[in-house]
Amino acid sequence: MIYLVGSGPGDPGLFTVKGVECMRAADAVVYDRLAPEALLSHAPQGAEKIYVGKKPGAPTMPQEEINATLVRLGREGKTVVRLKGGDPYVFGRGGEEALALIEAGLPFEVVPGVTSGIAAPAYAGIPVTHRHVSTSVAFVTGHEDPAKGTEDVDWEGIANGAETLVLYMGVGRLREISKRLIAAGRAGETPVACVRWGTRPEQETVTATLETVADRIEEVGLKPPAITVIGDVVSLREDGLDWYERRPLFGKRIVVTRARAQAGELSRELDARGAEVLEFPTIEIKAPEDFAPLDAAIRDLDSFGWIVFTSANGVAAFVERLRHHGLDLRAVPRGAKLAAIGPATADAVRAAGLRVDVVPGEYRAEALLEALLDGSPSGGKVLIPRAKVAREVLPEKLREAGLEVVVPPAYETVPSEEGKDELRERLVSGGVDCVTFTASSTVESFVGAFGGGAKDLLSNTRVACIGPITAETARGHGIRVDAEATEYTIPGLVGAVLGLFAGARDGTAVPLKKDG
Ligand code: SAH
């Protein structure tokens, strides 16, 4: 079976449920440049992924070759998803592919997608129809050169045939097209909007009139892919309908430095506020070199009165190790109390199916220590399954207080090299608005990745830290810190980042601090 599936315009959330189902069943995915990469993760790991879009400096794959690829995969008996940007049947040559499949005697189905001609305007604050403003809309290709006089598009007819015109692929030809439309009787002062990379965090909207749009595009240097909307509906954008671009972090590029496994929450929160998130996994989580100390503690679990978790990773690693030994939560002694260093770790403990007895009001090792000592330990030893290298404050203080403490490495963090060169380039070119650090270890890994140059790389962007310890670590490396969360959590950090860009709709943020 070959599914011709529309990927939607770019926001991965605009993919259809049926599209996801097809992806999950796919043996092979054949995809284009405009189909969002993020959607590929819906396909099974082992599925073949074949890119047939434009590559820089290489000719595009001819349509016949794409058709032949689909036929070949179909004949191999595979379930194939042909993933196409927007909707497969709107300027997507999906019809041609379906005909080729029919000719080859192969079964196919079509899964429509949200087309960019509707979605990009919607995200730019433009409804393509609106009562009393526009009762009709036409989708037009701007691909053809009207100057050649051999085109299929009936520009005269189109000019007055619909109140809203939506042009696909037309940014490069807007000078001729707008001339043509004006010549055919469309008013020169008709509002026009060009929306580039609509529904993606990097969305860019340029507004003008039919008369001025070509000059405007040149001035701004707007490049494809963009949708052009022509008609009075464009003005509705100014009435506040441009919700997407109004989000507080819209247009901001923010780096999230975390272990890939954890990037989720912070990235999601920033994304929901409009930021373009660049995940830079400074660290990777690995099994510790030696499980012997943790295994010994697990064998001896009944002797512990406290189990203290200092990170979600620690929780995951501990539970995983129990499982490795054929054990489950029943191995945790009934009388033992469980503590978590902060709310995120506490959530991880609860998600693992355990109850949390103590979470300190302030999320640092020192605060946890006080809470533990206050909580009159029920006797017995304290187990802290955590990263191989971590701050020693907590175990040391507990020992000073007379408790027996066991600190077996449950996991290890190692520096990650992934995406390093790209990030350096972006930082040097000023293409990053803010870099976030969620733990001292992420600062250390960042500095580890870039060496002595880290401080200078960060001098042109803003730096936000989750709390004072992390900020101290950054300053210790000569890094200027622009914002510190007052609550040492991911939402707290998001708040600090929002503070940096408050009132920044026009792209100007609080000035960079020049001192340390
Ligand atoms: N089948 C696609 C269109 C493919 S033609 C659909 O239904 O959306 C390619 C053109 O689509 C581009 O030149 C551009 O005009 C438009 N396009 C696709 N994705 C876009 C996006 N995210 N933002 C703006 N325009 C986009």
PDB file of N, CA and C and ligand atoms in Angstrom, residues 9 34 85-87 90-92 115-116 120 168-169 195-198 200 225-227, ligand 1:
ATOM      1  N   PRO A   9       1.913  22.188   6.902  1.00  0.00           N
ATOM      2  CA  PRO A   9       2.807  23.254   6.455  1.00  0.00           C
ATOM      3  C   PRO A   9       4.132  23.366   7.197  1.00  0.00           C
ATOM      4  N   LEU A  34       9.872  20.224   1.979  1.00  0.00           N
ATOM      5  CA  LEU A  34       8.914  21.003   2.764  1.00  0.00           C
ATOM      6  C   LEU A  34       8.175  20.177   3.813  1.00  0.00           C
ATOM      7  N   GLY A  85       4.856  18.039   1.504  1.00  0.00           N
ATOM      8  CA  GLY A  85       4.555  19.286   2.210  1.00  0.00           C
ATOM      9  C   GLY A  85       3.104  19.699   2.015  1.00  0.00           C
ATOM     10  N   GLY A  86       2.481  20.244   3.056  1.00  0.00           N
ATOM     11  CA  GLY A  86       1.116  20.761   2.956  1.00  0.00           C
ATOM     12  C   GLY A  86       0.137  19.669   2.600  1.00  0.00           C
ATOM     13  N   ASP A  87      -0.613  19.874   1.524  1.00  0.00           N
ATOM     14  CA  ASP A  87      -1.554  18.873   1.019  1.00  0.00           C
ATOM     15  C   ASP A  87      -0.992  18.270  -0.265  1.00  0.00           C
ATOM     16  N   VAL A  90      -2.417  19.775  -3.581  1.00  0.00           N
ATOM     17  CA  VAL A  90      -2.374  21.217  -3.869  1.00  0.00           C
ATOM     18  C   VAL A  90      -0.946  21.560  -4.286  1.00  0.00           C
ATOM     19  N   PHE A  91      -0.750  21.760  -5.582  1.00  0.00           N
ATOM     20  CA  PHE A  91       0.565  22.039  -6.152  1.00  0.00           C
ATOM     21  C   PHE A  91       1.625  21.086  -5.611  1.00  0.00           C
ATOM     22  N   GLY A  92       1.236  19.833  -5.430  1.00  0.00           N
ATOM     23  CA  GLY A  92       2.170  18.874  -4.845  1.00  0.00           C
ATOM     24  C   GLY A  92       2.476  17.719  -5.779  1.00  0.00           C
ATOM     25  N   THR A 115      -3.003  22.635   4.042  1.00  0.00           N
ATOM     26  CA  THR A 115      -2.190  23.284   3.020  1.00  0.00           C
ATOM     27  C   THR A 115      -1.625  24.620   3.507  1.00  0.00           C
ATOM     28  N   SER A 116      -0.416  24.920   3.047  1.00  0.00           N
ATOM     29  CA  SER A 116       0.247  26.153   3.492  1.00  0.00           C
ATOM     30  C   SER A 116      -0.529  27.400   3.067  1.00  0.00           C
ATOM     31  N   ALA A 120      -0.491  29.171   6.516  1.00  0.00           N
ATOM     32  CA  ALA A 120       0.476  30.268   6.686  1.00  0.00           C
ATOM     33  C   ALA A 120      -0.271  31.592   6.898  1.00  0.00           C
ATOM     34  N   TYR A 168       1.035  30.425  -4.409  1.00  0.00           N
ATOM     35  CA  TYR A 168       2.102  29.518  -3.994  1.00  0.00           C
ATOM     36  C   TYR A 168       3.287  29.772  -4.914  1.00  0.00           C
ATOM     37  N   MET A 169       4.477  29.628  -4.402  1.00  0.00           N
ATOM     38  CA  MET A 169       5.712  29.637  -5.202  1.00  0.00           C
ATOM     39  C   MET A 169       5.959  30.936  -5.946  1.00  0.00           C
ATOM     40  N   VAL A 195       4.143  35.474   3.487  1.00  0.00           N
ATOM     41  CA  VAL A 195       4.461  34.757   4.722  1.00  0.00           C
ATOM     42  C   VAL A 195       5.480  33.670   4.403  1.00  0.00           C
ATOM     43  N   ARG A 196       6.668  33.834   4.931  1.00  0.00           N
ATOM     44  CA  ARG A 196       7.735  32.864   4.676  1.00  0.00           C
ATOM     45  C   ARG A 196       7.809  31.854   5.825  1.00  0.00           C
ATOM     46  N   TRP A 197       8.024  30.599   5.485  1.00  0.00           N
ATOM     47  CA  TRP A 197       8.102  29.523   6.486  1.00  0.00           C
ATOM     48  C   TRP A 197       6.949  29.612   7.488  1.00  0.00           C
ATOM     49  N   GLY A 198       5.744  29.780   6.948  1.00  0.00           N
ATOM     50  CA  GLY A 198       4.559  29.895   7.792  1.00  0.00           C
ATOM     51  C   GLY A 198       4.391  28.702   8.719  1.00  0.00           C
ATOM     52  N   ARG A 200       6.048  27.870  11.164  1.00  0.00           N
ATOM     53  CA  ARG A 200       7.297  27.436  11.806  1.00  0.00           C
ATOM     54  C   ARG A 200       7.789  28.577  12.681  1.00  0.00           C
ATOM     55  N   PRO A 225      10.648  29.509   0.895  1.00  0.00           N
ATOM     56  CA  PRO A 225       9.253  29.345   0.481  1.00  0.00           C
ATOM     57  C   PRO A 225       8.341  30.343   1.197  1.00  0.00           C
ATOM     58  N   ALA A 226       7.460  30.938   0.415  1.00  0.00           N
ATOM     59  CA  ALA A 226       6.512  31.870   1.020  1.00  0.00           C
ATOM     60  C   ALA A 226       5.181  31.802   0.302  1.00  0.00           C
ATOM     61  N   ILE A 227       4.143  32.093   1.046  1.00  0.00           N
ATOM     62  CA  ILE A 227       2.791  32.209   0.516  1.00  0.00           C
ATOM     63  C   ILE A 227       2.486  33.699   0.406  1.00  0.00           C
TER      64      ILE A 227
HETATM   65  N1  SAH B   1       1.564  20.971  -1.356  1.00  0.00           N
HETATM   66  C1  SAH B   1       2.050  22.160  -0.694  1.00  0.00           C
HETATM   67  C2  SAH B   1       2.537  23.187  -1.679  1.00  0.00           C
HETATM   68  C3  SAH B   1       3.755  22.770  -2.456  1.00  0.00           C
HETATM   69  S1  SAH B   1       4.286  23.965  -3.587  1.00  0.00           S
HETATM   70  C4  SAH B   1       0.939  22.716   0.198  1.00  0.00           C
HETATM   71  O1  SAH B   1      -0.199  22.268   0.119  1.00  0.00           O
HETATM   72  O2  SAH B   1       1.219  23.606   1.010  1.00  0.00           O
HETATM   73  C5  SAH B   1       5.560  24.751  -2.683  1.00  0.00           C
HETATM   74  C6  SAH B   1       5.128  26.110  -2.223  1.00  0.00           C
HETATM   75  O3  SAH B   1       4.278  25.975  -1.084  1.00  0.00           O
HETATM   76  C7  SAH B   1       6.227  27.020  -1.746  1.00  0.00           C
HETATM   77  O4  SAH B   1       6.890  27.650  -2.822  1.00  0.00           O
HETATM   78  C8  SAH B   1       5.470  27.988  -0.899  1.00  0.00           C
HETATM   79  O5  SAH B   1       4.816  28.938  -1.711  1.00  0.00           O
HETATM   80  C9  SAH B   1       4.417  27.104  -0.279  1.00  0.00           C
HETATM   81  N2  SAH B   1       4.757  26.662   1.068  1.00  0.00           N
HETATM   82  C10 SAH B   1       4.895  25.416   1.525  1.00  0.00           C
HETATM   83  N3  SAH B   1       5.133  25.397   2.848  1.00  0.00           N
HETATM   84  C11 SAH B   1       5.142  26.681   3.239  1.00  0.00           C
HETATM   85  C12 SAH B   1       5.302  27.339   4.482  1.00  0.00           C
HETATM   86  N4  SAH B   1       5.535  26.656   5.604  1.00  0.00           N
HETATM   87  N5  SAH B   1       5.227  28.686   4.517  1.00  0.00           N
HETATM   88  C13 SAH B   1       5.002  29.382   3.401  1.00  0.00           C
HETATM   89  N6  SAH B   1       4.845  28.818   2.198  1.00  0.00           N
HETATM   90  C14 SAH B   1       4.917  27.497   2.110  1.00  0.00           C
END
